Amino acid sequence: MSTGNELHLRLPDQRRMDWFRQNPELGPRLLFFTGGSALRAASRRLAAYTQNSIHVVTPFDSGGSSAPLRQAFGMPAVGDIRNRLMALADPDVEGNDALVSLFAHRLPRTACQERLQAMLDELVQAGHPKIQVLHPAVREVVRRHLQIFRHSIPPGFDLAGACIGNAILCAGCLEQHGDINAAISLYSGLAAVRGIVRPVVRDSCHLGAVLADGQTVIGQHLLTGKQAAQIPSPIRRLFLTSGLDSSTPCFVSADRDLTDLIGQAELICYPMGSFFTSVLANLLPRGVAESIARARCPKVFVPNTFYDPEALGLTLADQVRTLLSFFPARSGGEGGLDFVLLDGCLEHYPGPIDLSAVRSLGVRVARAGLVTPGSAPGIDPERLVQALFSLASSPD
């Protein structure tokens, strides 16, 4: 039901969702600009209803176990890609539970490097418990990639806390002469991934930000408020740079196959997650915003119900305004955002919600029961999927 500039969504009934569950190959092409883990649970639910979702992931992570990989091999970050691939892996395929477990496995953070190298060597062996339980065809590929990784890491490489899934994808990328998409396609097939996962660019770039106080911060890990202190001032401008030691912006373009995927979407979603580093960072490469503006489908922003340190000083209307700033007026374009999707009860959001301010920006408000007693204050992943299916099928 629509009231003025506000849309009260009617969620699909269970019979319709059951139909998609039985026919996931006919599910809608929902495209997400994302990173991190905020969409992991929703991705698992999504995979039950459609094999056609598209996940555009930021490869700009500069902290955690991604840092030594990027430093050693000059490659894009694979952690969020690995996370999304495993979230979309078909749980009914024999051996996939073992592969998901292996990809999530991490070496200890406290053992000495000599012991960590020995543990990595043990994983390469076919008789290792985590390797032995894999499907034979998968086991062969995984062992080969672990061997490549073990022989490629330079002296002094820090294995503390290393994620085995990241190491495997890194080796797959090395085997394919740096083509991360080839490695993704290989493991998408091996894990029967129900959807398409792509980095927004294949280049090795880092994030930089100019804060309201004039300070420039280089590195995704310094912006999220998770691995370092929260930024002291709101982010005013986001940019890409070629390295952590450079504050000079670099300009890269999205591949044609990615912009084609954007054009094929039946709904484009900017989901909950770190507002700048997981969502808006995807809009920085050339060709992305232009492709979104040309896409003739609903475009929806799902704000966080949790506090986001990156959104310091930003109201919901400020976030919408910031997102829209990536889409200057274009002839023939449909723009970058149509809806803000909110829970029917606004009390779960970390700050006040001024719906009139959002509407004044030319964006409609869509409301649905996204937060349930079991998920509060977070968004229920099943309800989110249902709401997006509803928007994709009948946005008016």
PDB file of N, CA, C and O in Angstrom, residues 253-309:
ATOM      1  N   SER A 253      38.779   1.755 -13.053  1.00  0.00           N
ATOM      2  CA  SER A 253      37.473   1.537 -13.672  1.00  0.00           C
ATOM      3  C   SER A 253      36.982   0.125 -13.418  1.00  0.00           C
ATOM      4  O   SER A 253      37.777  -0.820 -13.350  1.00  0.00           O
ATOM      5  N   ALA A 254      35.686  -0.009 -13.285  1.00  0.00           N
ATOM      6  CA  ALA A 254      35.075  -1.333 -13.154  1.00  0.00           C
ATOM      7  C   ALA A 254      35.126  -2.043 -14.495  1.00  0.00           C
ATOM      8  O   ALA A 254      35.079  -1.425 -15.557  1.00  0.00           O
ATOM      9  N   ASP A 255      35.251  -3.371 -14.445  1.00  0.00           N
ATOM     10  CA  ASP A 255      35.251  -4.169 -15.669  1.00  0.00           C
ATOM     11  C   ASP A 255      33.897  -4.110 -16.350  1.00  0.00           C
ATOM     12  O   ASP A 255      32.864  -3.922 -15.715  1.00  0.00           O
ATOM     13  N   ARG A 256      33.923  -4.333 -17.654  1.00  0.00           N
ATOM     14  CA  ARG A 256      32.687  -4.309 -18.447  1.00  0.00           C
ATOM     15  C   ARG A 256      31.713  -5.383 -17.960  1.00  0.00           C
ATOM     16  O   ARG A 256      30.488  -5.155 -17.930  1.00  0.00           O
ATOM     17  N   ASP A 257      32.235  -6.567 -17.579  1.00  0.00           N
ATOM     18  CA  ASP A 257      31.302  -7.612 -17.147  1.00  0.00           C
ATOM     19  C   ASP A 257      30.569  -7.216 -15.875  1.00  0.00           C
ATOM     20  O   ASP A 257      29.410  -7.589 -15.672  1.00  0.00           O
ATOM     21  N   LEU A 258      31.224  -6.405 -15.026  1.00  0.00           N
ATOM     22  CA  LEU A 258      30.553  -5.953 -13.806  1.00  0.00           C
ATOM     23  C   LEU A 258      29.484  -4.918 -14.128  1.00  0.00           C
ATOM     24  O   LEU A 258      28.364  -4.995 -13.602  1.00  0.00           O
ATOM     25  N   THR A 259      29.799  -3.964 -14.983  1.00  0.00           N
ATOM     26  CA  THR A 259      28.790  -2.962 -15.324  1.00  0.00           C
ATOM     27  C   THR A 259      27.615  -3.611 -16.066  1.00  0.00           C
ATOM     28  O   THR A 259      26.469  -3.176 -15.924  1.00  0.00           O
ATOM     29  N   ASP A 260      27.893  -4.685 -16.814  1.00  0.00           N
ATOM     30  CA  ASP A 260      26.793  -5.413 -17.448  1.00  0.00           C
ATOM     31  C   ASP A 260      25.901  -6.074 -16.400  1.00  0.00           C
ATOM     32  O   ASP A 260      24.667  -6.078 -16.531  1.00  0.00           O
ATOM     33  N   LEU A 261      26.509  -6.640 -15.355  1.00  0.00           N
ATOM     34  CA  LEU A 261      25.726  -7.259 -14.283  1.00  0.00           C
ATOM     35  C   LEU A 261      24.843  -6.223 -13.594  1.00  0.00           C
ATOM     36  O   LEU A 261      23.691  -6.509 -13.248  1.00  0.00           O
ATOM     37  N   ILE A 262      25.371  -5.023 -13.387  1.00  0.00           N
ATOM     38  CA  ILE A 262      24.571  -3.956 -12.780  1.00  0.00           C
ATOM     39  C   ILE A 262      23.355  -3.655 -13.652  1.00  0.00           C
ATOM     40  O   ILE A 262      22.235  -3.491 -13.157  1.00  0.00           O
ATOM     41  N   GLY A 263      23.562  -3.617 -14.956  1.00  0.00           N
ATOM     42  CA  GLY A 263      22.467  -3.331 -15.870  1.00  0.00           C
ATOM     43  C   GLY A 263      21.413  -4.414 -15.917  1.00  0.00           C
ATOM     44  O   GLY A 263      20.268  -4.154 -16.300  1.00  0.00           O
ATOM     45  N   GLN A 264      21.778  -5.644 -15.535  1.00  0.00           N
ATOM     46  CA  GLN A 264      20.838  -6.757 -15.565  1.00  0.00           C
ATOM     47  C   GLN A 264      20.040  -6.915 -14.273  1.00  0.00           C
ATOM     48  O   GLN A 264      19.111  -7.729 -14.208  1.00  0.00           O
ATOM     49  N   ALA A 265      20.386  -6.139 -13.244  1.00  0.00           N
ATOM     50  CA  ALA A 265      19.753  -6.312 -11.932  1.00  0.00           C
ATOM     51  C   ALA A 265      18.268  -5.962 -11.976  1.00  0.00           C
ATOM     52  O   ALA A 265      17.844  -5.042 -12.680  1.00  0.00           O
ATOM     53  N   GLU A 266      17.491  -6.703 -11.183  1.00  0.00           N
ATOM     54  CA  GLU A 266      16.066  -6.405 -11.020  1.00  0.00           C
ATOM     55  C   GLU A 266      15.811  -5.558  -9.780  1.00  0.00           C
ATOM     56  O   GLU A 266      14.720  -5.034  -9.588  1.00  0.00           O
ATOM     57  N   LEU A 267      16.823  -5.438  -8.927  1.00  0.00           N
ATOM     58  CA  LEU A 267      16.795  -4.535  -7.773  1.00  0.00           C
ATOM     59  C   LEU A 267      18.240  -4.324  -7.343  1.00  0.00           C
ATOM     60  O   LEU A 267      19.043  -5.262  -7.360  1.00  0.00           O
ATOM     61  N   ILE A 268      18.573  -3.109  -6.988  1.00  0.00           N
ATOM     62  CA  ILE A 268      19.911  -2.784  -6.485  1.00  0.00           C
ATOM     63  C   ILE A 268      19.773  -2.354  -5.037  1.00  0.00           C
ATOM     64  O   ILE A 268      18.947  -1.489  -4.708  1.00  0.00           O
ATOM     65  N   CYS A 269      20.583  -2.966  -4.168  1.00  0.00           N
ATOM     66  CA  CYS A 269      20.472  -2.712  -2.732  1.00  0.00           C
ATOM     67  C   CYS A 269      21.799  -2.242  -2.157  1.00  0.00           C
ATOM     68  O   CYS A 269      22.844  -2.856  -2.394  1.00  0.00           O
ATOM     69  N   TYR A 270      21.729  -1.139  -1.414  1.00  0.00           N
ATOM     70  CA  TYR A 270      22.850  -0.693  -0.572  1.00  0.00           C
ATOM     71  C   TYR A 270      22.482  -1.131   0.847  1.00  0.00           C
ATOM     72  O   TYR A 270      21.706  -0.454   1.530  1.00  0.00           O
ATOM     73  N   PRO A 271      22.999  -2.266   1.298  1.00  0.00           N
ATOM     74  CA  PRO A 271      22.493  -2.848   2.544  1.00  0.00           C
ATOM     75  C   PRO A 271      23.170  -2.282   3.783  1.00  0.00           C
ATOM     76  O   PRO A 271      24.093  -1.453   3.714  1.00  0.00           O
ATOM     77  N   MET A 272      22.709  -2.752   4.940  1.00  0.00           N
ATOM     78  CA  MET A 272      23.339  -2.375   6.191  1.00  0.00           C
ATOM     79  C   MET A 272      24.796  -2.868   6.189  1.00  0.00           C
ATOM     80  O   MET A 272      25.146  -3.812   5.501  1.00  0.00           O
ATOM     81  N   GLY A 273      25.608  -2.204   6.989  1.00  0.00           N
ATOM     82  CA  GLY A 273      27.038  -2.485   7.040  1.00  0.00           C
ATOM     83  C   GLY A 273      27.782  -1.190   7.262  1.00  0.00           C
ATOM     84  O   GLY A 273      27.177  -0.117   7.422  1.00  0.00           O
ATOM     85  N   SER A 274      29.099  -1.246   7.272  1.00  0.00           N
ATOM     86  CA  SER A 274      29.896  -0.031   7.437  1.00  0.00           C
ATOM     87  C   SER A 274      29.614   0.907   6.272  1.00  0.00           C
ATOM     88  O   SER A 274      29.901   0.576   5.112  1.00  0.00           O
ATOM     89  N   PHE A 275      29.064   2.071   6.568  1.00  0.00           N
ATOM     90  CA  PHE A 275      28.480   2.927   5.535  1.00  0.00           C
ATOM     91  C   PHE A 275      29.485   3.343   4.470  1.00  0.00           C
ATOM     92  O   PHE A 275      29.207   3.276   3.267  1.00  0.00           O
ATOM     93  N   PHE A 276      30.672   3.754   4.885  1.00  0.00           N
ATOM     94  CA  PHE A 276      31.653   4.231   3.913  1.00  0.00           C
ATOM     95  C   PHE A 276      32.499   3.104   3.339  1.00  0.00           C
ATOM     96  O   PHE A 276      32.634   2.985   2.118  1.00  0.00           O
ATOM     97  N   THR A 277      33.091   2.269   4.195  1.00  0.00           N
ATOM     98  CA  THR A 277      34.076   1.302   3.711  1.00  0.00           C
ATOM     99  C   THR A 277      33.467   0.054   3.092  1.00  0.00           C
ATOM    100  O   THR A 277      34.110  -0.616   2.285  1.00  0.00           O
ATOM    101  N   SER A 278      32.226  -0.293   3.452  1.00  0.00           N
ATOM    102  CA  SER A 278      31.587  -1.474   2.878  1.00  0.00           C
ATOM    103  C   SER A 278      30.584  -1.149   1.789  1.00  0.00           C
ATOM    104  O   SER A 278      30.363  -1.968   0.898  1.00  0.00           O
ATOM    105  N   VAL A 279      29.952   0.008   1.851  1.00  0.00           N
ATOM    106  CA  VAL A 279      28.888   0.329   0.901  1.00  0.00           C
ATOM    107  C   VAL A 279      29.355   1.377  -0.114  1.00  0.00           C
ATOM    108  O   VAL A 279      29.496   1.094  -1.301  1.00  0.00           O
ATOM    109  N   LEU A 280      29.648   2.587   0.356  1.00  0.00           N
ATOM    110  CA  LEU A 280      29.976   3.664  -0.575  1.00  0.00           C
ATOM    111  C   LEU A 280      31.288   3.439  -1.308  1.00  0.00           C
ATOM    112  O   LEU A 280      31.464   3.941  -2.430  1.00  0.00           O
ATOM    113  N   ALA A 281      32.212   2.686  -0.715  1.00  0.00           N
ATOM    114  CA  ALA A 281      33.493   2.430  -1.381  1.00  0.00           C
ATOM    115  C   ALA A 281      33.280   1.749  -2.732  1.00  0.00           C
ATOM    116  O   ALA A 281      34.087   1.912  -3.660  1.00  0.00           O
ATOM    117  N   ASN A 282      32.199   0.987  -2.858  1.00  0.00           N
ATOM    118  CA  ASN A 282      31.895   0.321  -4.126  1.00  0.00           C
ATOM    119  C   ASN A 282      31.559   1.306  -5.239  1.00  0.00           C
ATOM    120  O   ASN A 282      31.598   0.943  -6.424  1.00  0.00           O
ATOM    121  N   LEU A 283      31.200   2.527  -4.891  1.00  0.00           N
ATOM    122  CA  LEU A 283      30.776   3.500  -5.896  1.00  0.00           C
ATOM    123  C   LEU A 283      31.934   4.345  -6.418  1.00  0.00           C
ATOM    124  O   LEU A 283      31.746   5.158  -7.329  1.00  0.00           O
ATOM    125  N   LEU A 284      33.136   4.149  -5.879  1.00  0.00           N
ATOM    126  CA  LEU A 284      34.277   4.965  -6.264  1.00  0.00           C
ATOM    127  C   LEU A 284      34.843   4.648  -7.650  1.00  0.00           C
ATOM    128  O   LEU A 284      35.203   5.574  -8.387  1.00  0.00           O
ATOM    129  N   PRO A 285      34.962   3.396  -8.058  1.00  0.00           N
ATOM    130  CA  PRO A 285      35.530   3.129  -9.389  1.00  0.00           C
ATOM    131  C   PRO A 285      34.669   3.709 -10.509  1.00  0.00           C
ATOM    132  O   PRO A 285      33.437   3.734 -10.430  1.00  0.00           O
ATOM    133  N   ARG A 286      35.345   4.159 -11.536  1.00  0.00           N
ATOM    134  CA  ARG A 286      34.635   4.709 -12.687  1.00  0.00           C
ATOM    135  C   ARG A 286      33.738   3.656 -13.322  1.00  0.00           C
ATOM    136  O   ARG A 286      34.087   2.502 -13.450  1.00  0.00           O
ATOM    137  N   GLY A 287      32.576   4.095 -13.729  1.00  0.00           N
ATOM    138  CA  GLY A 287      31.640   3.227 -14.414  1.00  0.00           C
ATOM    139  C   GLY A 287      30.569   2.636 -13.527  1.00  0.00           C
ATOM    140  O   GLY A 287      29.514   2.228 -14.023  1.00  0.00           O
ATOM    141  N   VAL A 288      30.815   2.604 -12.210  1.00  0.00           N
ATOM    142  CA  VAL A 288      29.841   1.978 -11.311  1.00  0.00           C
ATOM    143  C   VAL A 288      28.609   2.860 -11.151  1.00  0.00           C
ATOM    144  O   VAL A 288      27.475   2.430 -11.387  1.00  0.00           O
ATOM    145  N   ALA A 289      28.814   4.109 -10.715  1.00  0.00           N
ATOM    146  CA  ALA A 289      27.668   4.998 -10.507  1.00  0.00           C
ATOM    147  C   ALA A 289      26.907   5.225 -11.806  1.00  0.00           C
ATOM    148  O   ALA A 289      25.663   5.269 -11.812  1.00  0.00           O
ATOM    149  N   GLU A 290      27.642   5.348 -12.907  1.00  0.00           N
ATOM    150  CA  GLU A 290      26.984   5.558 -14.199  1.00  0.00           C
ATOM    151  C   GLU A 290      26.093   4.367 -14.557  1.00  0.00           C
ATOM    152  O   GLU A 290      24.986   4.543 -15.062  1.00  0.00           O
ATOM    153  N   SER A 291      26.582   3.162 -14.288  1.00  0.00           N
ATOM    154  CA  SER A 291      25.797   1.968 -14.597  1.00  0.00           C
ATOM    155  C   SER A 291      24.567   1.860 -13.703  1.00  0.00           C
ATOM    156  O   SER A 291      23.493   1.449 -14.151  1.00  0.00           O
ATOM    157  N   ILE A 292      24.718   2.235 -12.439  1.00  0.00           N
ATOM    158  CA  ILE A 292      23.564   2.233 -11.533  1.00  0.00           C
ATOM    159  C   ILE A 292      22.516   3.222 -12.008  1.00  0.00           C
ATOM    160  O   ILE A 292      21.312   2.926 -12.041  1.00  0.00           O
ATOM    161  N   ALA A 293      22.959   4.421 -12.388  1.00  0.00           N
ATOM    162  CA  ALA A 293      22.018   5.455 -12.823  1.00  0.00           C
ATOM    163  C   ALA A 293      21.243   5.025 -14.059  1.00  0.00           C
ATOM    164  O   ALA A 293      20.068   5.370 -14.219  1.00  0.00           O
ATOM    165  N   ARG A 294      21.890   4.237 -14.917  1.00  0.00           N
ATOM    166  CA  ARG A 294      21.216   3.779 -16.142  1.00  0.00           C
ATOM    167  C   ARG A 294      20.289   2.600 -15.892  1.00  0.00           C
ATOM    168  O   ARG A 294      19.378   2.343 -16.687  1.00  0.00           O
ATOM    169  N   ALA A 295      20.537   1.851 -14.825  1.00  0.00           N
ATOM    170  CA  ALA A 295      19.753   0.636 -14.568  1.00  0.00           C
ATOM    171  C   ALA A 295      18.298   0.986 -14.288  1.00  0.00           C
ATOM    172  O   ALA A 295      18.002   1.830 -13.437  1.00  0.00           O
ATOM    173  N   ARG A 296      17.399   0.308 -14.971  1.00  0.00           N
ATOM    174  CA  ARG A 296      15.971   0.596 -14.830  1.00  0.00           C
ATOM    175  C   ARG A 296      15.352  -0.413 -13.873  1.00  0.00           C
ATOM    176  O   ARG A 296      14.629  -1.335 -14.267  1.00  0.00           O
ATOM    177  N   CYS A 297      15.682  -0.255 -12.600  1.00  0.00           N
ATOM    178  CA  CYS A 297      15.162  -1.136 -11.560  1.00  0.00           C
ATOM    179  C   CYS A 297      15.112  -0.337 -10.260  1.00  0.00           C
ATOM    180  O   CYS A 297      15.749   0.719 -10.148  1.00  0.00           O
ATOM    181  N   PRO A 298      14.362  -0.805  -9.274  1.00  0.00           N
ATOM    182  CA  PRO A 298      14.345  -0.101  -7.981  1.00  0.00           C
ATOM    183  C   PRO A 298      15.720  -0.139  -7.320  1.00  0.00           C
ATOM    184  O   PRO A 298      16.441  -1.136  -7.405  1.00  0.00           O
ATOM    185  N   LYS A 299      16.073   0.954  -6.652  1.00  0.00           N
ATOM    186  CA  LYS A 299      17.332   1.045  -5.915  1.00  0.00           C
ATOM    187  C   LYS A 299      17.002   1.432  -4.481  1.00  0.00           C
ATOM    188  O   LYS A 299      16.309   2.432  -4.255  1.00  0.00           O
ATOM    189  N   VAL A 300      17.491   0.638  -3.527  1.00  0.00           N
ATOM    190  CA  VAL A 300      17.041   0.785  -2.146  1.00  0.00           C
ATOM    191  C   VAL A 300      18.225   0.796  -1.188  1.00  0.00           C
ATOM    192  O   VAL A 300      19.171   0.030  -1.342  1.00  0.00           O
ATOM    193  N   PHE A 301      18.161   1.666  -0.207  1.00  0.00           N
ATOM    194  CA  PHE A 301      19.157   1.774   0.858  1.00  0.00           C
ATOM    195  C   PHE A 301      18.544   1.236   2.147  1.00  0.00           C
ATOM    196  O   PHE A 301      17.442   1.626   2.526  1.00  0.00           O
ATOM    197  N   VAL A 302      19.259   0.304   2.801  1.00  0.00           N
ATOM    198  CA  VAL A 302      18.802  -0.270   4.066  1.00  0.00           C
ATOM    199  C   VAL A 302      19.735   0.221   5.173  1.00  0.00           C
ATOM    200  O   VAL A 302      20.849  -0.282   5.312  1.00  0.00           O
ATOM    201  N   PRO A 303      19.330   1.201   5.963  1.00  0.00           N
ATOM    202  CA  PRO A 303      20.214   1.756   6.994  1.00  0.00           C
ATOM    203  C   PRO A 303      20.455   0.766   8.135  1.00  0.00           C
ATOM    204  O   PRO A 303      19.674  -0.157   8.367  1.00  0.00           O
ATOM    205  N   ASN A 304      21.535   0.997   8.849  1.00  0.00           N
ATOM    206  CA  ASN A 304      21.865   0.183  10.017  1.00  0.00           C
ATOM    207  C   ASN A 304      20.901   0.454  11.171  1.00  0.00           C
ATOM    208  O   ASN A 304      20.501   1.594  11.405  1.00  0.00           O
ATOM    209  N   THR A 305      20.567  -0.596  11.887  1.00  0.00           N
ATOM    210  CA  THR A 305      19.875  -0.411  13.159  1.00  0.00           C
ATOM    211  C   THR A 305      20.873  -0.370  14.318  1.00  0.00           C
ATOM    212  O   THR A 305      20.490  -0.046  15.444  1.00  0.00           O
ATOM    213  N   PHE A 306      22.137  -0.730  14.020  1.00  0.00           N
ATOM    214  CA  PHE A 306      23.199  -0.625  15.018  1.00  0.00           C
ATOM    215  C   PHE A 306      24.006   0.639  14.772  1.00  0.00           C
ATOM    216  O   PHE A 306      24.052   1.179  13.661  1.00  0.00           O
ATOM    217  N   TYR A 307      24.694   1.102  15.807  1.00  0.00           N
ATOM    218  CA  TYR A 307      25.559   2.276  15.664  1.00  0.00           C
ATOM    219  C   TYR A 307      26.730   1.940  14.752  1.00  0.00           C
ATOM    220  O   TYR A 307      27.394   0.912  14.905  1.00  0.00           O
ATOM    221  N   ASP A 308      26.998   2.794  13.803  1.00  0.00           N
ATOM    222  CA  ASP A 308      28.105   2.636  12.863  1.00  0.00           C
ATOM    223  C   ASP A 308      29.129   3.734  13.127  1.00  0.00           C
ATOM    224  O   ASP A 308      28.865   4.904  12.854  1.00  0.00           O
ATOM    225  N   PRO A 309      30.329   3.394  13.641  1.00  0.00           N
ATOM    226  CA  PRO A 309      31.327   4.423  13.939  1.00  0.00           C
ATOM    227  C   PRO A 309      31.713   5.258  12.722  1.00  0.00           C
ATOM    228  O   PRO A 309      32.094   6.423  12.867  1.00  0.00           O
TER     229      PRO A 309
END
